[in-house]
XYZ file of N, CA and C in Angstrom:
717
model
N 129.145 72.753 88.787
C 128.497 74.077 88.835
C 127.679 74.253 90.130
N 127.797 75.402 90.724
C 126.966 75.723 91.913
C 125.495 75.795 91.517
N 124.654 75.229 92.366
C 123.190 75.210 92.118
C 122.503 76.079 93.152
N 121.694 77.007 92.649
C 120.955 77.947 93.525
C 119.461 77.687 93.315
N 118.785 77.360 94.386
C 117.352 77.218 94.376
C 116.677 78.556 94.355
N 115.694 78.762 93.537
C 114.940 79.997 93.490
C 113.470 79.673 93.843
N 113.023 80.135 95.027
C 111.692 79.848 95.487
C 110.821 81.083 95.294
N 109.850 80.991 94.413
C 108.911 82.096 94.248
C 107.663 81.789 95.126
N 107.024 82.842 95.617
C 105.785 82.646 96.399
C 104.613 82.401 95.456
N 104.857 82.520 94.136
C 103.847 82.237 93.145
C 104.125 80.889 92.491
N 104.192 80.880 91.181
C 104.410 79.651 90.438
C 105.677 79.733 89.535
N 106.373 78.666 89.460
C 107.536 78.555 88.566
C 107.026 77.995 87.245
N 107.767 78.320 86.161
C 108.987 79.150 86.103
C 108.719 80.617 86.108
N 109.663 81.395 86.623
C 109.584 82.846 86.642
C 110.404 83.369 85.431
N 109.850 83.309 84.267
C 110.586 83.727 83.083
C 110.826 85.254 83.057
N 110.118 85.941 83.912
C 110.366 87.398 84.068
C 111.536 87.705 84.952
N 112.048 86.716 85.660
C 113.049 86.905 86.715
C 114.356 86.199 86.437
N 114.302 84.879 86.143
C 115.530 84.111 86.087
C 116.535 84.497 85.010
N 116.104 85.018 83.831
C 117.128 85.460 82.881
C 118.005 86.548 83.476
N 117.424 87.500 84.233
C 118.238 88.545 84.818
C 119.083 88.016 85.950
N 118.528 87.120 86.769
C 119.350 86.508 87.834
C 120.589 85.837 87.246
N 120.374 85.130 86.126
C 121.494 84.404 85.477
C 122.620 85.324 85.090
N 122.278 86.540 84.655
C 123.329 87.516 84.256
C 124.164 87.921 85.476
N 123.501 88.043 86.615
C 124.185 88.517 87.826
C 124.846 87.338 88.580
N 124.540 86.100 88.162
C 125.022 84.956 88.862
C 125.748 84.000 87.859
N 126.819 84.447 87.252
C 127.531 83.608 86.257
C 128.030 82.334 86.870
N 127.921 81.272 86.141
C 128.428 79.988 86.632
C 127.505 79.318 87.662
N 126.296 79.819 87.777
C 125.335 79.274 88.756
C 124.139 78.680 87.990
N 123.796 77.456 88.317
C 122.577 76.835 87.771
C 121.376 77.148 88.671
N 120.314 77.648 88.085
C 119.132 77.981 88.861
C 118.098 76.849 88.841
N 117.579 76.508 89.992
C 116.573 75.453 90.114
C 115.346 76.075 90.737
N 114.202 76.129 90.004
C 113.059 76.876 90.481
C 111.960 75.994 91.106
N 111.348 76.542 92.119
C 110.162 75.971 92.715
C 109.211 77.102 93.097
N 107.889 76.829 93.134
C 106.929 77.825 93.510
C 106.005 77.313 94.626
N 105.691 78.179 95.551
C 104.772 77.825 96.633
C 103.374 77.478 96.088
N 102.987 78.043 94.958
C 101.683 77.773 94.405
C 101.714 76.797 93.227
N 102.848 76.124 93.024
C 102.971 75.190 91.882
C 101.887 74.120 91.961
N 101.295 73.796 90.797
C 100.347 72.703 90.632
C 99.010 72.926 91.406
N 98.765 74.131 91.861
C 97.516 74.412 92.540
C 96.414 74.713 91.493
N 95.230 74.214 91.715
C 94.147 74.438 90.835
C 93.574 75.854 91.034
N 92.758 76.297 90.109
C 92.151 77.627 90.246
C 91.316 77.702 91.527
N 90.669 76.612 91.869
C 89.869 76.571 93.089
C 90.759 76.751 94.313
N 91.860 76.051 94.320
C 92.808 76.172 95.463
C 93.408 77.545 95.545
N 93.740 78.120 94.394
C 94.340 79.448 94.394
C 93.358 80.491 94.984
N 92.068 80.269 94.742
C 91.058 81.208 95.246
C 91.007 81.255 96.772
N 91.561 80.245 97.413
C 91.558 80.204 98.898
C 92.792 80.901 99.504
N 93.685 81.383 98.667
C 94.946 81.943 99.134
C 94.887 83.435 99.464
N 93.754 84.058 99.326
C 93.633 85.478 99.576
C 93.936 85.823 101.023
N 94.374 87.062 101.292
C 94.744 87.464 102.662
C 93.527 87.679 103.534
N 93.657 87.340 104.820
C 92.657 87.709 105.799
C 92.770 89.184 106.089
N 91.773 89.728 106.773
C 91.727 91.169 107.027
C 92.959 91.680 107.809
N 93.471 90.803 108.676
C 94.645 91.242 109.501
C 95.963 90.698 109.011
N 96.010 90.294 107.754
C 97.230 89.666 107.191
C 97.882 90.653 106.226
N 99.213 90.507 106.102
C 99.907 91.267 105.044
C 99.545 90.780 103.662
N 99.329 91.701 102.765
C 99.002 91.338 101.360
C 100.263 91.219 100.567
N 100.395 90.131 99.807
C 101.539 89.905 98.888
C 100.983 89.716 97.479
N 101.770 90.065 96.484
C 101.396 89.820 95.117
C 102.492 89.126 94.419
N 102.127 88.251 93.501
C 103.127 87.460 92.788
C 102.625 87.041 91.444
N 103.521 86.395 90.678
C 103.204 86.017 89.295
C 102.890 84.505 89.223
N 101.959 84.210 88.371
C 101.570 82.826 88.084
C 102.250 82.342 86.837
N 102.246 81.071 86.615
C 102.969 80.503 85.456
C 102.405 80.949 84.135
N 101.115 81.282 84.135
C 100.492 81.754 82.856
C 100.705 83.201 82.565
N 101.503 83.852 83.430
C 101.785 85.279 83.238
C 100.876 86.228 84.000
N 99.803 85.702 84.557
C 98.905 86.536 85.377
C 99.487 86.758 86.753
N 98.749 87.490 87.577
C 99.210 87.738 88.946
C 98.094 87.446 89.910
N 98.470 87.357 91.197
C 97.514 87.027 92.227
C 97.933 87.732 93.520
N 96.922 88.115 94.327
C 97.179 88.648 95.641
C 96.909 87.578 96.674
N 97.869 87.366 97.563
C 97.766 86.255 98.506
C 98.141 86.761 99.897
N 97.824 85.981 100.910
C 98.150 86.333 102.293
C 99.497 85.856 102.704
N 100.179 86.649 103.527
C 101.514 86.227 104.005
C 101.393 84.945 104.833
N 100.386 84.793 105.677
C 100.244 83.599 106.489
C 100.084 82.368 105.656
N 99.310 82.475 104.587
C 99.138 81.314 103.675
C 100.464 80.856 103.095
N 101.279 81.856 102.722
C 102.603 81.507 102.181
C 103.513 80.918 103.243
N 103.502 81.537 104.427
C 104.340 81.139 105.538
C 104.114 79.676 105.877
N 102.868 79.211 105.784
C 102.566 77.826 106.142
C 103.215 76.873 105.139
N 103.335 77.271 103.878
C 103.858 76.358 102.853
C 105.303 76.467 102.577
N 105.909 77.603 102.931
C 107.307 77.839 102.550
C 108.288 76.818 103.164
N 108.163 76.508 104.467
C 109.174 75.595 105.009
C 109.283 74.251 104.262
N 108.139 73.712 103.866
C 108.149 72.438 103.151
C 108.813 72.529 101.775
N 108.503 73.639 101.050
C 109.096 73.845 99.731
C 110.598 74.048 99.903
N 111.001 74.846 100.904
C 112.413 75.088 101.140
C 113.162 73.835 101.483
N 112.608 73.021 102.367
C 113.306 71.790 102.835
C 113.491 70.847 101.659
N 112.476 70.687 100.811
C 112.590 69.780 99.680
C 113.655 70.241 98.662
N 113.672 71.548 98.457
C 114.585 72.101 97.500
C 116.073 72.047 97.988
N 116.284 72.228 99.288
C 117.626 72.208 99.848
C 118.378 70.890 99.523
N 117.620 69.813 99.372
C 118.289 68.523 99.057
C 118.908 68.513 97.661
N 118.536 69.505 96.815
C 119.030 69.522 95.419
C 120.016 70.624 95.117
N 120.210 71.575 96.042
C 120.966 72.808 95.706
C 121.989 73.131 96.812
N 122.833 74.109 96.472
C 123.866 74.548 97.398
C 123.407 75.748 98.292
N 122.419 76.476 97.805
C 121.858 77.640 98.518
C 120.493 77.952 97.943
N 119.749 78.794 98.624
C 118.397 79.114 98.175
C 118.176 80.625 98.168
N 117.514 81.111 97.159
C 117.151 82.531 96.986
C 115.643 82.622 97.080
N 115.099 83.369 98.056
C 113.691 83.558 98.246
C 113.264 84.722 97.330
N 112.466 84.443 96.306
C 112.122 85.473 95.346
C 110.895 86.268 95.784
N 111.097 87.013 96.891
C 110.015 87.870 97.413
C 110.661 88.836 98.422
N 110.239 90.101 98.400
C 110.686 91.035 99.395
C 109.698 91.241 100.547
N 108.715 90.366 100.592
C 107.720 90.455 101.682
C 108.254 90.012 103.024
N 107.537 90.283 104.133
C 107.975 89.931 105.449
C 107.604 88.500 105.789
N 108.574 87.741 106.292
C 108.294 86.369 106.734
C 108.974 86.104 108.057
N 108.369 85.233 108.839
C 109.048 84.790 110.042
C 110.298 84.057 109.651
N 111.244 83.920 110.588
C 112.483 83.244 110.315
C 112.208 81.824 109.814
N 112.868 81.453 108.746
C 112.646 80.170 108.123
C 113.800 79.216 108.453
N 113.483 77.994 108.943
C 114.559 77.033 109.167
C 115.238 76.649 107.887
N 116.540 76.560 107.951
C 117.286 76.225 106.711
C 118.619 75.618 107.068
N 119.112 74.727 106.193
C 120.403 74.086 106.404
C 121.458 74.561 105.351
N 121.035 75.298 104.373
C 121.915 75.826 103.370
C 121.771 77.392 103.433
N 122.719 78.153 102.848
C 122.580 79.585 102.839
C 121.247 79.984 102.254
N 120.552 80.928 102.867
C 119.236 81.383 102.435
C 119.283 82.896 102.269
N 119.057 83.368 101.055
C 119.117 84.808 100.753
C 117.653 85.341 100.755
N 117.411 86.272 101.687
C 116.084 86.824 101.891
C 116.065 88.295 101.492
N 115.508 88.642 100.339
C 115.562 90.020 99.853
C 114.885 91.045 100.720
N 113.911 90.656 101.554
C 113.217 91.589 102.440
C 114.234 92.433 103.206
N 115.173 91.798 103.880
C 116.147 92.485 104.637
C 117.215 93.110 103.749
N 117.618 92.409 102.698
C 118.724 92.887 101.857
C 118.395 94.187 101.176
N 117.177 94.368 100.641
C 116.816 95.606 99.942
C 116.750 96.728 100.937
N 116.205 96.516 102.119
C 116.103 97.643 103.082
C 117.470 98.039 103.626
N 118.267 97.092 103.964
C 119.639 97.393 104.482
C 120.508 97.987 103.379
N 120.391 97.439 102.163
C 121.197 98.018 101.050
C 120.803 99.442 100.721
N 119.484 99.731 100.743
C 119.012 101.078 100.489
C 119.491 102.045 101.565
N 119.457 101.632 102.822
C 119.945 102.446 103.913
C 121.425 102.795 103.744
N 122.206 101.819 103.346
C 123.639 102.045 103.133
C 123.860 102.991 101.972
N 123.122 102.805 100.902
C 123.307 103.722 99.746
C 122.779 105.133 100.017
N 121.767 105.239 100.857
C 121.234 106.591 101.234
C 122.323 107.369 101.937
N 123.102 106.707 102.778
C 124.242 107.375 103.451
C 125.323 107.695 102.441
N 125.543 106.797 101.493
C 126.641 107.001 100.525
C 126.360 108.165 99.606
N 125.104 108.373 99.173
C 124.817 109.418 98.199
C 124.273 110.701 98.859
N 124.158 110.667 100.178
C 123.503 111.777 100.853
C 124.379 112.923 101.287
N 125.636 112.866 100.924
C 126.545 113.993 101.300
C 126.703 114.029 102.832
N 126.394 115.168 103.403
C 126.556 115.353 104.850
C 125.566 114.543 105.657
N 124.419 114.150 105.039
C 123.402 113.356 105.789
C 122.968 112.176 104.944
N 121.815 111.673 105.289
C 121.262 110.517 104.570
C 120.256 111.036 103.506
N 120.398 110.518 102.325
C 119.478 110.913 101.242
C 118.043 110.496 101.619
N 117.077 111.321 101.268
C 115.676 111.030 101.521
C 115.233 109.879 100.568
N 114.639 108.868 101.133
C 114.308 107.662 100.398
C 112.832 107.633 100.004
N 112.580 107.307 98.734
C 111.269 106.992 98.259
C 111.230 105.580 97.777
N 110.129 104.873 98.093
C 110.019 103.459 97.755
C 108.760 103.227 96.908
N 108.954 102.544 95.789
C 107.800 102.046 94.986
C 107.493 100.652 95.452
N 106.230 100.403 95.869
C 105.792 99.098 96.283
C 104.629 98.683 95.375
N 104.291 97.411 95.307
C 103.261 96.994 94.325
C 101.862 97.514 94.613
N 101.440 97.486 95.893
C 100.005 97.667 96.213
C 99.834 98.820 97.245
N 98.722 99.539 97.155
C 98.421 100.576 98.150
C 98.353 99.974 99.579
N 97.875 98.721 99.688
C 97.739 98.077 100.993
C 99.104 97.776 101.612
N 100.167 97.870 100.844
C 101.498 97.566 101.380
C 102.256 98.819 101.818
N 101.696 100.000 101.621
C 102.444 101.220 101.871
C 102.799 101.408 103.349
N 101.909 101.157 104.271
C 102.225 101.373 105.676
C 103.361 100.462 106.122
N 103.278 99.189 105.752
C 104.329 98.272 106.114
C 105.647 98.682 105.496
N 105.600 99.095 104.238
C 106.844 99.518 103.556
C 107.511 100.692 104.243
N 106.746 101.666 104.658
C 107.317 102.805 105.404
C 107.996 102.303 106.661
N 107.361 101.444 107.461
C 107.931 100.932 108.685
C 109.207 100.131 108.419
N 109.151 99.317 107.398
C 110.270 98.454 107.096
C 111.527 99.239 106.747
N 111.432 100.246 105.945
C 112.601 101.029 105.551
C 113.000 102.031 106.630
N 112.056 102.610 107.354
C 112.338 103.543 108.383
C 113.179 102.945 109.500
N 112.959 101.657 109.777
C 113.732 100.999 110.831
C 115.214 101.013 110.510
N 115.548 100.986 109.237
C 116.988 100.945 108.872
C 117.498 102.319 108.519
N 116.648 103.346 108.589
C 117.047 104.667 108.196
C 116.966 105.668 109.378
N 117.191 105.157 110.556
C 117.223 105.962 111.778
C 115.973 106.796 111.940
N 114.819 106.205 111.601
C 113.560 106.912 111.783
C 113.217 107.917 110.722
N 114.050 107.999 109.675
C 113.767 108.948 108.569
C 112.381 108.668 107.993
N 111.658 109.774 107.686
C 110.353 109.589 107.046
C 110.531 109.052 105.619
N 109.917 107.942 105.349
C 110.081 107.290 104.058
C 108.836 107.576 103.188
N 109.068 107.984 101.971
C 107.958 108.241 101.022
C 107.649 106.934 100.289
N 106.369 106.698 99.970
C 106.019 105.531 99.186
C 104.993 105.893 98.123
N 104.989 105.104 97.059
C 103.956 105.219 95.996
C 103.803 103.844 95.398
N 102.550 103.412 95.089
C 102.314 102.039 94.538
C 102.281 102.004 93.071
N 102.805 100.911 92.524
C 102.717 100.612 91.096
C 103.099 99.149 90.954
N 102.153 98.297 90.540
C 102.391 96.862 90.475
C 103.325 96.544 89.282
N 104.326 95.676 89.569
C 105.205 95.254 88.441
C 104.500 94.246 87.540
N 103.356 93.729 87.987
C 102.633 92.697 87.239
C 101.449 93.227 86.429
N 100.759 94.241 86.979
C 99.603 94.780 86.277
C 99.761 96.208 85.862
N 100.821 96.853 86.287
C 101.033 98.251 85.912
C 101.709 98.386 84.512
N 101.964 99.625 84.121
C 102.591 99.920 82.870
C 103.804 100.801 83.109
N 104.617 101.027 82.087
C 105.730 101.960 82.216
C 105.213 103.334 82.628
N 104.080 103.711 82.096
C 103.531 105.068 82.394
C 103.116 105.170 83.857
N 102.453 104.150 84.395
C 101.996 104.216 85.813
C 103.253 104.133 86.730
N 104.224 103.388 86.355
C 105.452 103.311 87.153
C 106.156 104.658 87.141
N 106.272 105.274 85.999
C 106.905 106.604 85.909
C 106.127 107.637 86.729
N 104.796 107.580 86.705
C 104.010 108.482 87.489
C 104.272 108.287 88.967
N 104.350 107.055 89.406
C 104.607 106.818 90.840
C 105.990 107.333 91.187
N 106.990 107.141 90.327
C 108.330 107.635 90.611
C 108.381 109.141 90.665
N 107.664 109.848 89.767
C 107.639 111.299 89.775
C 106.937 111.808 91.027
N 105.964 111.076 91.509
C 105.294 111.474 92.758
C 106.282 111.473 93.949
N 107.192 110.483 93.947
C 108.195 110.424 94.978
C 109.202 111.545 94.838
N 109.591 111.832 93.578
C 110.497 112.961 93.313
C 109.921 114.277 93.810
N 108.646 114.495 93.479
C 108.025 115.706 93.886
C 107.859 115.830 95.384
N 107.826 114.686 96.071
C 107.737 114.688 97.527
C 109.056 114.866 98.235
N 110.150 114.940 97.441
C 111.458 115.186 98.003
C 112.423 114.003 98.028
N 112.058 112.909 97.380
C 112.940 111.727 97.347
C 114.233 112.071 96.594
N 115.365 111.548 97.143
C 116.664 111.708 96.546
C 117.252 110.375 96.085
N 116.594 109.285 96.464
C 117.024 107.940 96.133
C 115.712 107.093 96.135
N 115.554 106.231 95.113
C 114.341 105.444 95.005
C 114.677 103.950 95.019
N 113.923 103.203 95.846
C 114.024 101.743 95.864
C 112.801 101.113 95.270
N 112.985 100.075 94.491
C 111.858 99.280 93.921
C 111.730 98.031 94.714
N 110.703 98.000 95.592
C 110.641 96.983 96.682
C 109.703 95.826 96.298
N 110.100 95.084 95.297
C 109.418 93.865 94.899
C 110.352 93.122 93.933
N 110.421 91.816 94.088
C 111.272 91.049 93.174
C 110.742 91.131 91.732
N 109.463 91.453 91.576
C 108.846 91.545 90.233
C 109.349 92.726 89.439
N 109.906 93.778 90.079
C 110.435 94.888 89.291
C 111.690 94.450 88.532
N 111.752 94.839 87.282
C 112.845 94.362 86.384
C 113.875 95.459 86.156
N 114.965 95.104 85.508
C 115.994 96.042 85.140
C 115.404 97.128 84.201
N 114.526 96.716 83.293
C 113.838 97.698 82.430
C 113.086 98.704 83.285
N 112.361 98.237 84.294
C 111.581 99.131 85.174
C 112.521 100.061 85.917
N 113.662 99.594 86.355
C 114.649 100.451 87.000
C 115.028 101.627 86.094
N 115.257 101.284 84.791
C 115.616 102.342 83.868
C 114.492 103.304 83.621
N 113.237 102.820 83.610
C 112.095 103.679 83.478
C 112.035 104.701 84.653
N 112.249 104.245 85.822
C 112.220 105.148 87.002
C 113.394 106.127 86.990
N 114.563 105.641 86.600
C 115.739 106.518 86.527
C 115.520 107.618 85.493
N 114.929 107.264 84.335
C 114.698 108.243 83.257
C 113.630 109.241 83.710
N 112.650 108.812 84.463
C 111.541 109.704 84.866
C 111.967 110.654 85.957
N 112.981 110.297 86.746
C 113.333 111.121 87.926
C 114.764 111.674 87.921
N 115.661 111.052 87.216
C 117.090 111.426 87.291
C 117.728 111.039 88.570
N 117.078 110.173 89.346
C 117.605 109.786 90.656
C 118.272 108.390 90.603
N 119.186 108.108 91.581
C 119.657 106.727 91.714
C 118.479 105.797 92.092
N 118.478 104.595 91.521
C 117.391 103.670 91.732
C 117.950 102.315 92.169
N 117.451 101.789 93.312
C 117.893 100.524 93.863
C 116.853 99.454 93.483
N 117.297 98.403 92.818
C 116.448 97.325 92.358
C 116.599 96.105 93.255
N 115.515 95.646 93.838
C 115.567 94.567 94.849
C 116.236 93.294 94.319
N 115.848 92.873 93.127
C 116.393 91.638 92.601
C 117.895 91.752 92.332
N 118.354 92.924 91.931
C 119.734 93.127 91.658
C 120.566 93.095 92.932
N 120.105 93.864 93.946
C 120.815 93.896 95.240
C 120.973 92.505 95.785
N 119.872 91.737 95.843
C 119.871 90.432 96.458
C 120.739 89.447 95.636
N 120.618 89.500 94.316
C 121.376 88.563 93.474
C 122.904 88.862 93.557
N 123.256 90.136 93.539
C 124.676 90.471 93.581
C 125.330 90.079 94.900
N 124.578 90.227 95.952
C 125.099 89.793 97.301
C 125.176 88.273 97.340
N 124.190 87.588 96.805
C 124.204 86.147 96.676
C 125.444 85.682 95.896
N 125.736 86.379 94.816
C 126.893 86.026 94.002
C 128.195 86.014 94.828
N 128.311 86.978 95.739
C 129.548 87.028 96.544
C 129.691 85.774 97.390
N 128.574 85.343 98.013
C 128.621 84.155 98.872
C 128.856 82.890 98.015
N 128.163 82.789 96.890
C 128.284 81.620 96.042
C 129.702 81.473 95.463
N 130.314 82.602 95.156
C 131.686 82.574 94.667
C 132.611 82.043 95.760
N 132.350 82.411 97.020
C 133.127 81.863 98.113
C 132.940 80.369 98.266
N 131.712 79.915 98.084
C 131.422 78.441 98.136
C 132.190 77.687 97.063
N 132.206 78.255 95.860
C 132.922 77.608 94.750
C 134.419 77.555 95.047
N 134.924 78.669 95.567
C 136.380 78.710 95.875
C 136.743 77.687 96.948
N 135.906 77.629 97.978
C 136.194 76.670 99.085
C 136.147 75.238 98.579
N 135.169 74.952 97.708
C 135.062 73.612 97.152
C 136.230 73.247 96.272
N 136.725 74.197 95.493
C 137.843 73.972 94.626
C 139.095 73.693 95.462
N 139.262 74.446 96.523
C 140.448 74.242 97.389
C 140.393 72.882 98.055
N 139.195 72.476 98.495
C 139.007 71.190 99.174
C 139.372 70.033 98.242
N 139.107 70.248 96.964
C 139.438 69.138 95.999
C 140.936 69.057 95.709
């Protein structure tokens, strides 16, 4: 069986994530690791973002959430990734946040680029004569400026709408409100830009707006499935 490492920037296990990944990745064994695994409460308290750092949010093993700095995660990711690569055939980074290029020896699926590029392609597909106007739900207000820039780069400078609603501390009602805000602003396609957003949340947004909704974890997992299927086929032929 193909083994896929799943690296969360929070703590494993991600019971809110891996059951859905398993449905999109049949025949794949998931092996989880977390950047914050085994850290004490005192150590976690030091992970907050500096004033000039990108803010990220993630889930802890106890079901709570935490806001951390991108730089803090970036310092720890290479070691976690290198250790996990020895056990798996490929690695899935369970975060849509921005990171510097990570050294790797196995295929590495980075949702940050996959969700933005996938949304841009779908905006063209559903936009008729032009590109559909994109609205993005991101977890935190502090992430909105970066989110606009990230998606606009792939949308030929199109103005991107954003609204915040955390997948960890928000509710269906707050998520629906954020989605309706994007609809009222003119969005024709909505992206949920965090691995924490679930298939249930995608349906909440679709029901609230009647718009197509792009789910980060689904896009990244389905693309990973294509590559992993190729790896299985190549291995079978080699045998």
